[in-house]
XYZ file of C-alpha atoms in Angstrom:
568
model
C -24.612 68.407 -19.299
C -26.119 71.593 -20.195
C -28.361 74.042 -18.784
C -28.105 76.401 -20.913
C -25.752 77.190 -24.087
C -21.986 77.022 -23.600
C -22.593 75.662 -19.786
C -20.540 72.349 -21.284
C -17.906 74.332 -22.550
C -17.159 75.834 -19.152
C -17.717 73.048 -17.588
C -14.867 70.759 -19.866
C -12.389 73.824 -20.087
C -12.472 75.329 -16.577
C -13.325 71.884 -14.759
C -16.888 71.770 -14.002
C -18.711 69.157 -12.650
C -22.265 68.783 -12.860
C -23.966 66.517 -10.488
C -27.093 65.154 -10.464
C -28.108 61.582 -10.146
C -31.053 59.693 -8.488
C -31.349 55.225 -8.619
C -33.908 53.183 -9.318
C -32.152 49.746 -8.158
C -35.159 47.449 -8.879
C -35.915 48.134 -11.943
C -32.138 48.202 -13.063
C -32.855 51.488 -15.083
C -30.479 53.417 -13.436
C -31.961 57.430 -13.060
C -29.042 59.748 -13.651
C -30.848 62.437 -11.302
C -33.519 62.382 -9.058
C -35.621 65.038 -11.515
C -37.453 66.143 -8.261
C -35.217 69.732 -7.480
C -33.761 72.252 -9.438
C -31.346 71.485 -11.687
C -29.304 74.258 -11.580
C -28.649 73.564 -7.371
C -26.351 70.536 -9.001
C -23.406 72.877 -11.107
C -20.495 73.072 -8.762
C -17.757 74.885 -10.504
C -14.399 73.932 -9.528
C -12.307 76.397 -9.304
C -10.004 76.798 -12.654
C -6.256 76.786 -11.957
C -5.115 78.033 -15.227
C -6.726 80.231 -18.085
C -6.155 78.174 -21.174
C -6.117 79.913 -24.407
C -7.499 77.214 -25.916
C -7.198 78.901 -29.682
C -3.722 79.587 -29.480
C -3.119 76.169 -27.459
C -1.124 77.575 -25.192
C -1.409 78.363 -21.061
C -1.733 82.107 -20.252
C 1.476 82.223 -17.434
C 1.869 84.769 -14.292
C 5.355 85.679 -13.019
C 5.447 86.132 -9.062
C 6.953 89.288 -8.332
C 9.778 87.975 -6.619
C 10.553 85.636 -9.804
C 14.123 84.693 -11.053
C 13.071 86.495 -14.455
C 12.590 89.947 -12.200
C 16.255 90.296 -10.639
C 17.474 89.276 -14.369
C 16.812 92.702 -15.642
C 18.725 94.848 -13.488
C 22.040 92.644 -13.543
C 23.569 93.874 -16.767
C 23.342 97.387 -15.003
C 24.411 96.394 -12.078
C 27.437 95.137 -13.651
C 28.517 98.028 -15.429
C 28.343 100.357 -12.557
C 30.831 97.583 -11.347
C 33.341 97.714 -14.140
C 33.421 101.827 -14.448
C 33.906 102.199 -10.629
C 37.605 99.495 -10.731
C 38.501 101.273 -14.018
C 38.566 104.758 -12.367
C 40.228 103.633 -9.197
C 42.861 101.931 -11.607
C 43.259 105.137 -13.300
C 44.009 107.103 -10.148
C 46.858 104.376 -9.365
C 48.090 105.062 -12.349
C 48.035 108.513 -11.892
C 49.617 108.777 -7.947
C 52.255 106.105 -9.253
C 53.614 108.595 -11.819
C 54.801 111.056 -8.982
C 57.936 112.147 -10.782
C 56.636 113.256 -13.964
C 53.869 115.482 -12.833
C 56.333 117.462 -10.544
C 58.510 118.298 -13.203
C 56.160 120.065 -14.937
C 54.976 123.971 -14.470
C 52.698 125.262 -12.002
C 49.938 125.829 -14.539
C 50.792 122.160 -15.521
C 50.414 120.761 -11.420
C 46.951 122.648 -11.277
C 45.594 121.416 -14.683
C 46.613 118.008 -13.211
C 45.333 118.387 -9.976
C 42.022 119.610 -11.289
C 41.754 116.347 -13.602
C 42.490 114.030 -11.290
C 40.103 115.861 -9.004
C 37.653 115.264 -10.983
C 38.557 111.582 -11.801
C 38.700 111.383 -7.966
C 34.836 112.769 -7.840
C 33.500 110.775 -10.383
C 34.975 107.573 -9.041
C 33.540 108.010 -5.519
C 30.240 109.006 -6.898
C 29.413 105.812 -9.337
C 30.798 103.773 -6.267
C 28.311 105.491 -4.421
C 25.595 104.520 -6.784
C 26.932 100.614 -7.526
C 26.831 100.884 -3.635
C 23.863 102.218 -3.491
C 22.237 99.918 -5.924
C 23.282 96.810 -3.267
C 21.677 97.868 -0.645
C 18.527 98.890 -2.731
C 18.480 95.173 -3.946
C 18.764 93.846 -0.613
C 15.614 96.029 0.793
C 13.653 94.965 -1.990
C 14.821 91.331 -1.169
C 13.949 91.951 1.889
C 10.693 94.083 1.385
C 9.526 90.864 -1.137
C 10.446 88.667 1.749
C 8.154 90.213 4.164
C 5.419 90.294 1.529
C 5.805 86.926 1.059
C 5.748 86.115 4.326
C 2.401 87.865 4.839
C 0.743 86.512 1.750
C 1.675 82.876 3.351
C 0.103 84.127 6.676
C -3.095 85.696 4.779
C -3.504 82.526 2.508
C -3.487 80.608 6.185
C -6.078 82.564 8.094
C -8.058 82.354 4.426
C -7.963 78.738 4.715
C -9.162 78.320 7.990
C -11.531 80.511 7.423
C -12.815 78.874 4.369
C -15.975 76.660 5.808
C -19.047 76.799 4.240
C -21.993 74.211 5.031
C -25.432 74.121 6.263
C -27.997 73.344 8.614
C -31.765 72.200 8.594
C -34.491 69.949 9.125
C -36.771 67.664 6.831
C -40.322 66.698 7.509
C -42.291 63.392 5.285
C -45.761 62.378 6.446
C -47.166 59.412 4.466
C -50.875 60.278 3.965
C -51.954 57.280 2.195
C -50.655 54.402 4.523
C -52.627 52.920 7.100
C -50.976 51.760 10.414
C -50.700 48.129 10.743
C -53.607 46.251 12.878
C -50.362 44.048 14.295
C -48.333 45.955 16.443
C -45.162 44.182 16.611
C -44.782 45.126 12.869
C -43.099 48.457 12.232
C -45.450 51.638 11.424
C -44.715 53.477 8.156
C -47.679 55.610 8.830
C -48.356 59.230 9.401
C -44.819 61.112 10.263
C -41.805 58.853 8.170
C -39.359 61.677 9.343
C -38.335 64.137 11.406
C -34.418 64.799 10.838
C -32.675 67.420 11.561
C -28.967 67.506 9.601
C -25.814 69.279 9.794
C -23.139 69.426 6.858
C -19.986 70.879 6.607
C -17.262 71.503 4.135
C -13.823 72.827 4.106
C -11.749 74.392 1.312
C -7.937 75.418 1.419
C -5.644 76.327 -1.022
C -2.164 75.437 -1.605
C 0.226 77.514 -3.516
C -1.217 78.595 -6.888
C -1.841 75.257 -8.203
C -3.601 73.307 -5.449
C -6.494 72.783 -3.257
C -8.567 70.759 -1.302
C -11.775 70.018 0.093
C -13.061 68.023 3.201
C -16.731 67.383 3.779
C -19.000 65.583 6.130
C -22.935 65.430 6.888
C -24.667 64.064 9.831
C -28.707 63.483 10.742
C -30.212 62.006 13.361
C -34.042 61.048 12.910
C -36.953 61.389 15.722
C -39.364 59.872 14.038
C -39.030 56.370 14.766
C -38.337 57.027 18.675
C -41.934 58.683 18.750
C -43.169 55.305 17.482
C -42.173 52.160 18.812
C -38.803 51.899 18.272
C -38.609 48.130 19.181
C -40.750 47.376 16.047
C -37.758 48.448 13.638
C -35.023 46.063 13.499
C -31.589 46.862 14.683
C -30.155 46.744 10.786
C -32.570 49.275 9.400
C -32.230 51.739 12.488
C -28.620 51.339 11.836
C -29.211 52.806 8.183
C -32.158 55.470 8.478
C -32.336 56.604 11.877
C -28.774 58.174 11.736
C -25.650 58.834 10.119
C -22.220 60.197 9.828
C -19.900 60.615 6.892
C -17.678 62.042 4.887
C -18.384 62.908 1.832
C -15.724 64.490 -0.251
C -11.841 64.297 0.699
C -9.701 65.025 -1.798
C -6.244 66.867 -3.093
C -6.429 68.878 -6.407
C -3.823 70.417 -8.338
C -1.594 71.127 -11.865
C 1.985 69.754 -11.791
C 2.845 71.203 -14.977
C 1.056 72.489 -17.948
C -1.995 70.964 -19.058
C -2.705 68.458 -16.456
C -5.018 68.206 -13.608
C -4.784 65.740 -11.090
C -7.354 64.721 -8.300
C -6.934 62.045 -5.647
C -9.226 61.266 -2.888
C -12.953 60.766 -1.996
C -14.494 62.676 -5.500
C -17.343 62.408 -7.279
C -16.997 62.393 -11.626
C -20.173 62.710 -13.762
C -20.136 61.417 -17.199
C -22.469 62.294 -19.844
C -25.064 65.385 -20.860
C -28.636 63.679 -19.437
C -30.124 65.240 -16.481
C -32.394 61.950 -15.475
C -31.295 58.916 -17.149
C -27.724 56.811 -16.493
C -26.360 55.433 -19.665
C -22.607 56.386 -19.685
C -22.516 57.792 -16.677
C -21.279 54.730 -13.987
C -18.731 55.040 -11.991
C -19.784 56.613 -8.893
C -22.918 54.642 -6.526
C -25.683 56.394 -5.753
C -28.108 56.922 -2.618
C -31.523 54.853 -3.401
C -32.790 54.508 -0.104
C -35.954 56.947 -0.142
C -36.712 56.683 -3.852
C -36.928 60.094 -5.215
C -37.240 61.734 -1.443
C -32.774 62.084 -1.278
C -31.417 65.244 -1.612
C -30.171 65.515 -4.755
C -26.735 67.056 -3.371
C -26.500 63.764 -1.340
C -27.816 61.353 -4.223
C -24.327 60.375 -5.099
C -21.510 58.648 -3.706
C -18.060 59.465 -3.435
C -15.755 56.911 -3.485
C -11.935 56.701 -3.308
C -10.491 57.542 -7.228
C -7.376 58.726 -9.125
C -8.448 61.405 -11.885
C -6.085 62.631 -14.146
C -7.096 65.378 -16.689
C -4.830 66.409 -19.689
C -6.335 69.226 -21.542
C -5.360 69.245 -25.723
C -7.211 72.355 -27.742
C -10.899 72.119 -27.367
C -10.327 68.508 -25.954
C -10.041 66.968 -22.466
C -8.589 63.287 -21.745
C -9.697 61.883 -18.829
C -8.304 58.810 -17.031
C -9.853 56.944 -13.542
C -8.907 54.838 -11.365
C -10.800 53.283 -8.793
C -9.600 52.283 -5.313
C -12.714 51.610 -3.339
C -15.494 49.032 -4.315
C -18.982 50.773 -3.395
C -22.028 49.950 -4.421
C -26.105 51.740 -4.097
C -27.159 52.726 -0.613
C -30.280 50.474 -1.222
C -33.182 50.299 1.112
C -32.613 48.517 4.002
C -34.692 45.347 4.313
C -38.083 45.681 6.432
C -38.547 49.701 5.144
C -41.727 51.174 3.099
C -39.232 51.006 0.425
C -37.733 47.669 0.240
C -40.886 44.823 -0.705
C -38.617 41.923 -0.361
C -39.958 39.447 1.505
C -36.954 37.710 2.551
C -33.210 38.816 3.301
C -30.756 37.881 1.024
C -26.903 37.790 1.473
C -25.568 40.021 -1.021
C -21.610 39.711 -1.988
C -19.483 41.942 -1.727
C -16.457 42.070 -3.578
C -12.754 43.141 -1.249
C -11.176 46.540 -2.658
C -8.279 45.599 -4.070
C -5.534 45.787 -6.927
C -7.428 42.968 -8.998
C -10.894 44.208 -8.309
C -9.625 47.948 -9.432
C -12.526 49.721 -11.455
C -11.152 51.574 -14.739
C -12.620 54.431 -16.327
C -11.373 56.968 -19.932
C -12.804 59.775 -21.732
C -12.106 61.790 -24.181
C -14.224 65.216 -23.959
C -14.503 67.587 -26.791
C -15.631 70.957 -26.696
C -16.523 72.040 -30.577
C -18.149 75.132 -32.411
C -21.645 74.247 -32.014
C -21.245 70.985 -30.948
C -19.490 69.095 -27.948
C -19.510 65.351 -28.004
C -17.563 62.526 -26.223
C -16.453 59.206 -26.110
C -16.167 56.748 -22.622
C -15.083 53.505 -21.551
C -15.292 52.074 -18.481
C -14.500 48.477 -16.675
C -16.388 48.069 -13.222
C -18.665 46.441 -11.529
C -22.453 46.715 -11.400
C -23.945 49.119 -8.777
C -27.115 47.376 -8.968
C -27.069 43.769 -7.618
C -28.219 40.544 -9.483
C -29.464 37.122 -8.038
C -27.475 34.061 -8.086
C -28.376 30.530 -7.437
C -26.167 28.968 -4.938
C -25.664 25.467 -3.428
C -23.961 25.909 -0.035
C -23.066 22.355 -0.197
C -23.907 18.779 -1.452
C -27.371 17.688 -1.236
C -28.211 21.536 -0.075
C -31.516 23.097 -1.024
C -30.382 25.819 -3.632
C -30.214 29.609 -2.393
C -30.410 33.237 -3.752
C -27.898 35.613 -2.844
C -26.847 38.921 -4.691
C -23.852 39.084 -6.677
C -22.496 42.374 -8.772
C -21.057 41.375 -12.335
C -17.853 42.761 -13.688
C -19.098 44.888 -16.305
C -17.228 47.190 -19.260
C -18.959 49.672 -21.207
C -18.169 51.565 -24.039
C -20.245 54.577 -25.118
C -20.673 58.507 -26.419
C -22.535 61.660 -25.732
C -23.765 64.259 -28.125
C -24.903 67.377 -27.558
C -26.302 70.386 -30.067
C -27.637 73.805 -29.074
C -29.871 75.044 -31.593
C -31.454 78.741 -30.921
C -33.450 78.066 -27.748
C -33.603 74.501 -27.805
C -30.434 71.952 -26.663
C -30.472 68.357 -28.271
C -28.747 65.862 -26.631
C -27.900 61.954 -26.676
C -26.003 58.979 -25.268
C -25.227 55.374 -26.156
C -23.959 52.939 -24.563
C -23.043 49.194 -24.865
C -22.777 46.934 -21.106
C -20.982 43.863 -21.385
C -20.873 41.046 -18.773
C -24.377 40.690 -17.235
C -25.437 37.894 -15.161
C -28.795 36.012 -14.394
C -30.009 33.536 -12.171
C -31.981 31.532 -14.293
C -29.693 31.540 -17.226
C -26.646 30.988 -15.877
C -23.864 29.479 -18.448
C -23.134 32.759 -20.104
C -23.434 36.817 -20.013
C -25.619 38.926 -21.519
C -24.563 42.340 -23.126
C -27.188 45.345 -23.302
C -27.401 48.276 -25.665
C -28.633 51.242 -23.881
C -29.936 54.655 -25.697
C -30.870 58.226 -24.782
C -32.135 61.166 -26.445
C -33.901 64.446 -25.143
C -33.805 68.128 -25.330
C -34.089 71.403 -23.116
C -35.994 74.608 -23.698
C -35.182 77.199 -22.617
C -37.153 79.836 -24.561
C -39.326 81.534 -21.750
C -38.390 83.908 -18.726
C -36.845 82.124 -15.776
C -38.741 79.086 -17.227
C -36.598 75.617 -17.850
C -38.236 72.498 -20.032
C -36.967 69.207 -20.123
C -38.267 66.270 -21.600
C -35.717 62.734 -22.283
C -36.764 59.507 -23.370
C -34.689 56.226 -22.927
C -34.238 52.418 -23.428
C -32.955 49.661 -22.695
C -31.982 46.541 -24.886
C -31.237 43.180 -23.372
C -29.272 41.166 -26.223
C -29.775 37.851 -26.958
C -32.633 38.194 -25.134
C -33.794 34.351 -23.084
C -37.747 34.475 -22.682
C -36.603 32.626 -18.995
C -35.210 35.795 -18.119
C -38.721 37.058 -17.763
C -39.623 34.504 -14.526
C -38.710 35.026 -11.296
C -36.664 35.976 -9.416
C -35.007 37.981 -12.497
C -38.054 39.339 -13.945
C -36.360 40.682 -16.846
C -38.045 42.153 -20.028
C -36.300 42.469 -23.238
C -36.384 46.390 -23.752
C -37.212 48.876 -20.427
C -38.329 52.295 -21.571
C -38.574 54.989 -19.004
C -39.728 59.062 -20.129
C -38.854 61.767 -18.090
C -40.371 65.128 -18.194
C -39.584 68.096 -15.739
C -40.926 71.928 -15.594
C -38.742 74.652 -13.850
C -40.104 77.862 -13.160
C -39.201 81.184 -11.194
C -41.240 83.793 -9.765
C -41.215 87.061 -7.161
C -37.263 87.915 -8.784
C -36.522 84.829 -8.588
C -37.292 83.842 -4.815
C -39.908 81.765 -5.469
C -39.122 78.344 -6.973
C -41.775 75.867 -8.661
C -40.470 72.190 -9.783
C -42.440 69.807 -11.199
C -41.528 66.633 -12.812
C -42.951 63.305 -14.276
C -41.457 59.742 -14.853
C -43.233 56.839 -16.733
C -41.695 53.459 -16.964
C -42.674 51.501 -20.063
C -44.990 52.162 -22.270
C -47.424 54.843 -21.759
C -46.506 54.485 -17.864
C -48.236 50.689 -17.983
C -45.357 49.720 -15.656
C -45.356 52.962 -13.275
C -43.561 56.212 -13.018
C -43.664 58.991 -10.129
C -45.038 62.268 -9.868
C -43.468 65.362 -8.119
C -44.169 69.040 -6.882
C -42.368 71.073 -4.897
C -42.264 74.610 -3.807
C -39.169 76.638 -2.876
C -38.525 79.640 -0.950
C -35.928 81.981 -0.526
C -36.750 84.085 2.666
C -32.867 85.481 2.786
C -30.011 84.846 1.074
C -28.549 82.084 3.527
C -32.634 80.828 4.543
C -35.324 78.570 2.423
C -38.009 76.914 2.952
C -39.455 74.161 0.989
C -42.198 71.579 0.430
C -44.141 69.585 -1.848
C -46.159 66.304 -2.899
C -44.733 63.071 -3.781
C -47.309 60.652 -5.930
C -45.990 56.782 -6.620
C -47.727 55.573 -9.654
C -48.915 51.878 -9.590
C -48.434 49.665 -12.468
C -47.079 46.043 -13.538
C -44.134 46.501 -12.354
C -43.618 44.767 -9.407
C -41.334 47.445 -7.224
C -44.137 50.238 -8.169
C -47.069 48.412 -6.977
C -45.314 48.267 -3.645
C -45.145 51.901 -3.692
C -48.628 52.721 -4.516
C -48.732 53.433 -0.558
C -45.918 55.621 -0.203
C -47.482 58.923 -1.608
C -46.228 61.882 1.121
C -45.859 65.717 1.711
C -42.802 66.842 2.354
C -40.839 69.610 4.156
C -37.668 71.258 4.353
C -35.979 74.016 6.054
C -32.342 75.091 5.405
C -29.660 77.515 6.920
C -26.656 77.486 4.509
C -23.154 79.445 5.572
């Protein structure tokens, strides 16, 4: 994606990953990014590990000081200092074995000789002195590069432990517009929804030139349901909202050789140039819980993947593998954001070799333009229902299945004075029903939008998408799919900066179907930088009612919201 021009080239050449994404389970229209914070709080650069030279097509190399290449240019010297020191001291041999000739001669003879081989004798001495001389300077600076060495190791150490960075806080919700239930044995989503304090930390080291790594982890722990009655909640939902600790990213990054990046470990990998809307971008699970109220640097998921990047001119191929079988952090049954009114069993498939998720891309990075092309086999993040007979002469049964999908699509994007336009398409193969249930449905799914970015510390969005169901079976439309042959969903967001830029407004807008008939969200929030390391923050959350089914059970769930953050 980009924020502004040449943000995707930086972010294909020097390995940046843009990451913003926010769910919308229910309605299967899968939201990209929670459009309710600042866009730019998603770019996390990773740091490059080569400069390419991407016109020439070659890699821009350093030599280490203490290099092979850096002893080769004083050997032929070396050498010769060698040579000249044996052939004098052969010379003098020579000389002191030819005894008997040198007497007979004169007197003036004996002292012209003696001078000579004086000075033969001199000379000698000296260059053995200097070929000598030269040793032992090679061996300090062995030595001296040795010791350097040996403190950059120790310096890159105590940099590495040193290299923690995190942050600390608490969020606030009060739901305004719900009443407390008249029965008290059922739970109260009234009044305060959360009081949550939270703690994340993340460590980065670096190995040698060419490799890194990260750890991270969060934790929370939330007060507000033991300051209502607690026993009200059930055991499963406490279990999912009232705390939590995980790691987030663990992973190993580095460049064996030349052009290629590797990356194994807990990572996240964002596909595609939309900042609200999923249509190519599917491999990682996201956090749907609090719809629209996550954090957009927790929205996503990392799971356990290979990544291997190979970069080729202004092009980058990208293969995936996927170890771990994940799926959306959905709302836990019994919350204010889960309507169901009974608990369904929802399948899981193992992590293994045969249920291995498959992802490739090839990302170009043109004059103008930067476009790409994606593939991907996996399996749905958003569950589907399934009859199921548990046995002969059993009453039938819903449970929740995810279908093995594959999806082939592209991206577009075009900057154009002020304005980026951008698009994606994508075709989903493999999707299953309940009430049609002897074959698979494919979808076609299409985005297009654009960016603005033509005022001071201003920042316009506005993206409109849909999606096709193929083939489409007017059964589809009963329950308990409640499908409808195209979903159309417009997003619309408005970033702006004030007081040098320490004063944040957000606001954004999503309709679902046409005009909004089906329902759509409304969001705006306030941020505040008091130092460098402080903010503060809060806003207004409105659900908008409509047909849809999952929005009318949100028409209660309007709140105000607060945030305070430490970061180190």
């Amino acid at each position: 994606m980009i924020i502004e021009k040449g943000t995707v080239a930086l972010r294909q050449k020097k390995g940046t990953e843009l990451q913003m994404v926010a769910p919308n389970s229910v309605l299967r229209f899968s939201f990209s990014v929670s459009p309710f914070d600042s866009v730019s709080t998603l770019l996390r650069l990773r740091s490059g590990r080569r400069l390419k030279n991407h016109a020439q097509g070659k890699d821009l190399q350093m030599v280490a000081p203490n290099s092979v290449s850096g002893f080769a240019v004083n050997k032929p010297f070396r050498l010769r200092s060698a040579l000249s020191t044996l052939f004098f001291v052969f010379m003098l041999l020579i000389g002191i074995g030819s005894s008997g000739v040198i007497l007979a001669q004169d007197t003036s003879d004996d002292s012209g000789l003696e001078e000579a081989l004086s000075g033969f004798d001199d000379e000698a001495y000296a260059d053995e002195d200097d070929a000598l001389s030269g040793f032992d300077d090679e061996t300090d600076e062995i030595q001296s590069e040795e010791e350097n060495e040996s403190g950059n190791d120790k310096e890159s150490w105590t940099q590495n432990l040193r290299s923690f960075s995190g942050s600390t806080g608490i969020s606030l919700s009060y739901s305004y517009a719900k009443d407390a239930p008249a029965d008290k044995t059922q739970a109260d989503w009234s009044g305060l929804t959360k009081l949550r304090p939270y703690f994340s930390l993340t460590w980065d080291a670096k190995f040698g030139e060419n490799w890194k790594t990260r750890i991270s982890g969060k934790a929370f722990y939330d007060f507000a349901f033991g300051m209502k009655d607690r026993e009200t909640f059930s055991d499963e939902l406490l279990a999912e909202l009232e705390q939590e600790f995980e790691m987030r990213e663990v992973y190993l990054e580095g460049s064996p050789f030349g052009s290629l990046d590797v990356k194994f470990g807990k990572q996240i990998v964002a596909w595609g140039v939309a900042n609200s809307l999923r249509v190519v971008d599917v491999l990682n699970p996201t956090d749907s819980r609090e719809f629209g109220m996550t954090d957009l640097e927790d929205v996503r998921l990392p799971i356990a993947m290979t990544k291997l990047d190979y970069y080729l001119g202004d092009l980058k191929l990208e293969a995936v593998v996927v170890h771990e079988i994940k799926f959306n952090k959905a709302a836990p049954f019994g919350s204010d954001f889960n309507p169901a009114p009974i608990q369904l069993t929802e399948v899981i498939p193992e992590s293994s070799t045969e249920n291995t998720e498959y992802g490739l891309a090839i990302i170009g990075t043109f004059s103008g333009w930067d476009a790409s092309l994606h593939w991907a086999q996996y399996y749905d993040d958003t569950a589907h229902f399934k009859t199921f007979v548990p046995g002969v002469g059993a009453v039938p049964t819903l449970e929740l299945r995810h279908s093995r999908l594959t999806m082939a699509g592209a991206t577009l994007s075009i900057p154009s004075g002020n304005f980026l336009w951008k698009a994606e398409a994508a075709k989903l193969q493999g999707m299953e029903f309940a009430l049609v249930n002897d074959k698979t449905f494919s979808r076609t799914d299409v985005l297009v939008g654009t960016e603005y970015s033509g005022w001071s510390d201003t920042s316009l969005t506005l993206e409109f998408g849909v999606q096709h169901l193929n083939d489409f079976d007017e059964k589809l439309e009963e329950s308990p799919d409640s499908e409808l042959e195209d979903r159309i969903a417009t997003t619309f967001s408005f970033m702006q900066d004030y007081l040098n830029q320490a004063l944040h407004l957000n606001m954004v807008g999503m309709m679902i179907g046409k005009s909004g008939m089906d329902g759509g969200i409304n969001r705006m929030s306030l941020k505040y930088d008091v130092m460098d390391a402080l903010s503060v923050s809060g806003g207004v959350m409105v659900y908008q009612t409509g047909d849809n089914a999952y929005f009318k059970s949100l028409n209660d769930n309007d709140r105000l919201f607060f945030d305070v953050r430490y970061s180190f």
